[in-house]
Protein backbone atom coordinates (compact mmCIF):
# COMPACT_ATOMS: atom_id res chain seq x y z
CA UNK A 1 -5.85 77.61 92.90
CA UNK A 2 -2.92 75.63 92.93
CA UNK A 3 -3.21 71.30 93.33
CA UNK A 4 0.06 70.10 94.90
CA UNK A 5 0.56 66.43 95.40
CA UNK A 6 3.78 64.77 96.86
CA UNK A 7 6.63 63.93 94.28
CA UNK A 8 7.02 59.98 95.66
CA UNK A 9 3.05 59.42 95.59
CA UNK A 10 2.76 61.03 91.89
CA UNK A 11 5.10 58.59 90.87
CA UNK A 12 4.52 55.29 92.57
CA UNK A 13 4.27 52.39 90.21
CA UNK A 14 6.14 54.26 87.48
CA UNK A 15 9.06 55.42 88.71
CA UNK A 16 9.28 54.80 92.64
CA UNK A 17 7.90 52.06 94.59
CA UNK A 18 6.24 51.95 98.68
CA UNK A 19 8.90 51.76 101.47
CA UNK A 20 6.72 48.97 103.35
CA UNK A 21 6.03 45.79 101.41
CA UNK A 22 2.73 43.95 103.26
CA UNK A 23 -0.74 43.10 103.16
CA UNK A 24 -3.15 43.26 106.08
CA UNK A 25 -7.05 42.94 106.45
CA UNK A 26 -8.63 46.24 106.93
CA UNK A 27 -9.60 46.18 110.37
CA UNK A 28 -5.58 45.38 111.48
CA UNK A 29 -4.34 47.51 108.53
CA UNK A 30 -3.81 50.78 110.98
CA UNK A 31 -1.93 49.16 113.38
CA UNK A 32 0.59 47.46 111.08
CA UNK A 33 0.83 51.38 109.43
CA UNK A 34 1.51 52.64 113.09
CA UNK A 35 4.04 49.99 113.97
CA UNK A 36 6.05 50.97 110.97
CA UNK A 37 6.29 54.29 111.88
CA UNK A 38 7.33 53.06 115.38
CA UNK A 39 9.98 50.73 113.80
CA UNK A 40 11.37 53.69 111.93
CA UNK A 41 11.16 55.84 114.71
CA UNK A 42 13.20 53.67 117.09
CA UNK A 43 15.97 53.66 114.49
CA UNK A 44 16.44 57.16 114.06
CA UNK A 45 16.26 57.37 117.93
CA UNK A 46 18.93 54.55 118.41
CA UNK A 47 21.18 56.48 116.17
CA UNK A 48 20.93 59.41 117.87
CA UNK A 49 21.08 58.02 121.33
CA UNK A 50 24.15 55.48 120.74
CA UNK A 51 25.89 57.04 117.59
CA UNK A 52 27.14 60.88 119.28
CA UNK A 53 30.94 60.80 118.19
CA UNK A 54 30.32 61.11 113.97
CA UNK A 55 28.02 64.15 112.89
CA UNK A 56 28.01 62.63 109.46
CA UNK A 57 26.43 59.60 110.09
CA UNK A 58 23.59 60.88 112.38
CA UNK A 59 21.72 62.04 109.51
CA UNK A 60 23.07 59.11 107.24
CA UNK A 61 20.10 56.92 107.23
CA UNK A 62 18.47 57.60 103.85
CA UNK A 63 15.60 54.95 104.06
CA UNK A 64 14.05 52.09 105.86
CA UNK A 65 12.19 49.06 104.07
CA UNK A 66 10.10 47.07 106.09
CA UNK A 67 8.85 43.96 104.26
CA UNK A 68 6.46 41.02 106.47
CA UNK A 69 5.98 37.52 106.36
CA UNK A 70 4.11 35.75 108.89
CA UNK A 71 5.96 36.06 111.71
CA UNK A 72 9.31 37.79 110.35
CA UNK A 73 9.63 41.34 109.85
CA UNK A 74 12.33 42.30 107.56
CA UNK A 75 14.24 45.48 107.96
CA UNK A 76 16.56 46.92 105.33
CA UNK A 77 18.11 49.98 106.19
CA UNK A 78 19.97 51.93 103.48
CA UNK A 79 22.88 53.95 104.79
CA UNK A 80 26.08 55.92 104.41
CA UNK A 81 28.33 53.94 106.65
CA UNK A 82 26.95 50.91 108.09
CA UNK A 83 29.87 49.70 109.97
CA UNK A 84 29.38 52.34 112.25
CA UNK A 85 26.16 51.48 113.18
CA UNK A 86 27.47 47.74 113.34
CA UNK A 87 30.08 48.97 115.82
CA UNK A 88 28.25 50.71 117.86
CA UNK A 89 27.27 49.57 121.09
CA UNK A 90 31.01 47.60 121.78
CA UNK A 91 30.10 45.40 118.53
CA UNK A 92 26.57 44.73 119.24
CA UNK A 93 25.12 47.39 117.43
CA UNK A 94 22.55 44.99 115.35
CA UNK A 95 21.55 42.60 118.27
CA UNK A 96 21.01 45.63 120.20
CA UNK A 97 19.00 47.67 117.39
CA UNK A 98 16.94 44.21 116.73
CA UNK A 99 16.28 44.13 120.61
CA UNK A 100 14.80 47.91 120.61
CA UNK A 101 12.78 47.35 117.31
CA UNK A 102 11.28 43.99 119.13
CA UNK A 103 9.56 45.89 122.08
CA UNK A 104 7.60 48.33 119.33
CA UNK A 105 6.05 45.04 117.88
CA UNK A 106 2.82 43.40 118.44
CA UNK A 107 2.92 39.88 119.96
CA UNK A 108 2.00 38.03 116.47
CA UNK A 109 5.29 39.41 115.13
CA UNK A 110 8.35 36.91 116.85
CA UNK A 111 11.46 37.81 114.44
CA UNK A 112 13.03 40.46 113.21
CA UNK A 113 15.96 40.05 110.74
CA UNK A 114 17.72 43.42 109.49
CA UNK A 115 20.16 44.18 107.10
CA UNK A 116 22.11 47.02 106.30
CA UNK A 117 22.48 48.45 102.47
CA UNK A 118 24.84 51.18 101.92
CA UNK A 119 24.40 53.82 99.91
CA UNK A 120 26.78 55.69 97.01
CA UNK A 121 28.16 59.03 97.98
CA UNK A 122 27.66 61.38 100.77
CA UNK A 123 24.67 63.10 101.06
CA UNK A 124 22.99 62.11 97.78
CA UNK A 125 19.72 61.26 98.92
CA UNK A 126 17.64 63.96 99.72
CA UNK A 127 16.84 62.34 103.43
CA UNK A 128 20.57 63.03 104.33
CA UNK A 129 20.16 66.44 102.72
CA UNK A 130 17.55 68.06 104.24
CA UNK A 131 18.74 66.33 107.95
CA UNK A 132 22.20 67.92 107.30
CA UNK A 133 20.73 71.23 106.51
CA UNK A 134 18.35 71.05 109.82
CA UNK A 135 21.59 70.23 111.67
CA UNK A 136 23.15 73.39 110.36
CA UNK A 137 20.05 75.21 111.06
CA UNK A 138 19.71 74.50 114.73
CA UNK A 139 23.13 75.62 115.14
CA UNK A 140 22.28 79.05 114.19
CA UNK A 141 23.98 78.61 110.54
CA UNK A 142 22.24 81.69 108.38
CA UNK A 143 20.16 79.78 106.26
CA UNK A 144 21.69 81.34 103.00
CA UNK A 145 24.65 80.05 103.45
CA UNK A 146 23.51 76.69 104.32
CA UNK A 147 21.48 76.66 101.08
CA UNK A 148 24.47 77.54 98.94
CA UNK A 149 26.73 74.89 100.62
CA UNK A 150 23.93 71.93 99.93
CA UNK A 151 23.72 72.89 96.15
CA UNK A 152 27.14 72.66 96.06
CA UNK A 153 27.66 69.18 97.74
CA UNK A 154 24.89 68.26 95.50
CA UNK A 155 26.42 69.65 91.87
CA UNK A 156 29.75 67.03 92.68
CA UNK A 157 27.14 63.75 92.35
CA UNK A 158 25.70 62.80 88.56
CA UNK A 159 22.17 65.04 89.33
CA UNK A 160 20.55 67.13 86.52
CA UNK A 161 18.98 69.27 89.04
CA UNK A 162 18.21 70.41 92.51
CA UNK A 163 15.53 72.72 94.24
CA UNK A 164 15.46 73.73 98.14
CA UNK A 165 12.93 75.22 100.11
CA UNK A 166 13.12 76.59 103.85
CA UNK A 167 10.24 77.70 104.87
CA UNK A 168 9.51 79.63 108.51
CA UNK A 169 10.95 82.38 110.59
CA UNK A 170 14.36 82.37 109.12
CA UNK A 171 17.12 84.01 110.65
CA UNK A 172 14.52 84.35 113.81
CA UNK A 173 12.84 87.14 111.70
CA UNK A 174 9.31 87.96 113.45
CA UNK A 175 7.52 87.29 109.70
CA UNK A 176 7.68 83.98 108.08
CA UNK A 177 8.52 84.07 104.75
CA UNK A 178 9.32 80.96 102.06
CA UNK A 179 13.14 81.04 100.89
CA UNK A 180 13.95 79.13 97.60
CA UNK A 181 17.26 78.08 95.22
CA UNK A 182 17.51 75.93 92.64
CA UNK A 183 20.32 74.73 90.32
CA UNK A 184 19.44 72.81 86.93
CA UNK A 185 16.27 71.17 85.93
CA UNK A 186 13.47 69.93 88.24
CA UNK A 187 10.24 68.95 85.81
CA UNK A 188 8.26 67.96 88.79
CA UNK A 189 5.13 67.56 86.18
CA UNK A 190 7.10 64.83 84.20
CA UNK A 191 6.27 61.23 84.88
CA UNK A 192 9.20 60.15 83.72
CA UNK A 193 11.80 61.82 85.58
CA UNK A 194 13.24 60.49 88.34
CA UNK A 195 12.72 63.27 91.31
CA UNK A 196 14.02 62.00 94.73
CA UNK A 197 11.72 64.08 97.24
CA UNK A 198 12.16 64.93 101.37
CA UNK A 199 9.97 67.20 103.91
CA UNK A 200 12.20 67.34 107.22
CA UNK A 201 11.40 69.66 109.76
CA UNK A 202 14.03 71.78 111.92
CA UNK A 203 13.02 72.69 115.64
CA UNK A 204 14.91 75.72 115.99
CA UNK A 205 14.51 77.75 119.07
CA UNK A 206 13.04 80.37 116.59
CA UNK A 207 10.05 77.91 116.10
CA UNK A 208 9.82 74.98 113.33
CA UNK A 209 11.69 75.36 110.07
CA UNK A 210 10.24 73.43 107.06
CA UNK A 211 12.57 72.19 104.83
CA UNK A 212 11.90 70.50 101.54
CA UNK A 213 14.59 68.82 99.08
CA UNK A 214 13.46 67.69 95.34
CA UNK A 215 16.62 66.23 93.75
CA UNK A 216 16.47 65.14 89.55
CA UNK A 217 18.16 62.79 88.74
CA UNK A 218 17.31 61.44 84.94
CA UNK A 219 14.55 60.74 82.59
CA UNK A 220 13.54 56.98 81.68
């Protein structure tokens, strides 16, 4: 019987660290856990909602780190182009982001400061991957094709190797059936290597495609 664990979790405290940065008491701990997914949420929507003209940049949020002090949440969003989201919204793109994360926060919570980090090359996380490849997907791209044209935007950054997995009723066939390529190494049972990891799922009008990215990068 196989024992499958997540890439990021395997590796926290060696080579990848959490995404929220926070201590609560145990009987609050849940709804801190819920509100970051609600901050993260409203982000992703706000993009989507405000940010229609550039394709590229609404899958080019790679991560969000939340980080809280006592009444301060901190919001560091890594990105491909940040002065578009800065733009958005006739210039008030980060008041108006800051206003929508405020109304998904408890009352204890009175300020939210976020910054913006961006990121080195198009689609090298594996977040911006996988989202460009569901984009392609619901647009009735055969999923082949799709696969081919991610390894190769992938084999132009500095990676040692790449694996992707779409699994579901590709192609709208009436079996589901798990598709795989990969390109280089990917020693997911080394601690040492640096694996970059994404589950993103693609609502298709076929049904739910799951799509999983591992990316290697290097060994320490």
């Amino acid at each position: 019987m196989g024992q499958k664990i997540n890439p990021l979790s395997f590796r926290l405290g060696i080579t990848k660290n959490h995404h929220s940065h926070w201590f609560a008491q145990p009987k609050i701990y849940s709804e801190y856990l819920q509100e970051d997914e609600k901050v993260r949420n409203c982000i992703e929507n706000y993009v989507h909602r405000h940010i229609r003209n550039s394709s590229n940049y609404r899958v080019g949020i790679a991560r969000v780190e939340i980080q809280r002090k006592t009444d301060l949440l901190l919001v560091e969003i890594h990105t491909e182009f940040p002065a578009l989201l800065i733009e958005s919204s006739h210039g008030q793109g980060i008041e108006q982001l800051k206003r929508d994360v405020q109304r998904n926060l408890l009352n204890r919570i009175r300020r939210v400061h976020i910054t913006l980090t961006e990121i080195a090359g198009t689609y090298g996380e594996p977040n911006i991957l996988a989202k460009y490849i569901a984009l392609q997907l619901r647009s009735r791209v055969a999923f082949r094709r799709i696969t081919r044209k991610a390894i190769e935007l992938e084999k132009k950054k500095n990676i040692k190797g790449i694996k992707i997995q779409i699994a579901g009723r590709l192609n709208g066939a009436e079996i589901a059936r798990v598709e795989w390529a990969r390109e280089g190494r990917v020693p997911l049972q080394t601690l040492r290597a640096q694996i970059d990891y994404c589950y993103y799922p693609a609502k298709t009008i076929h049904g739910v495609l799951g799509i999983k990215v591992w990316i290697f990068r290097d060994e320490q």
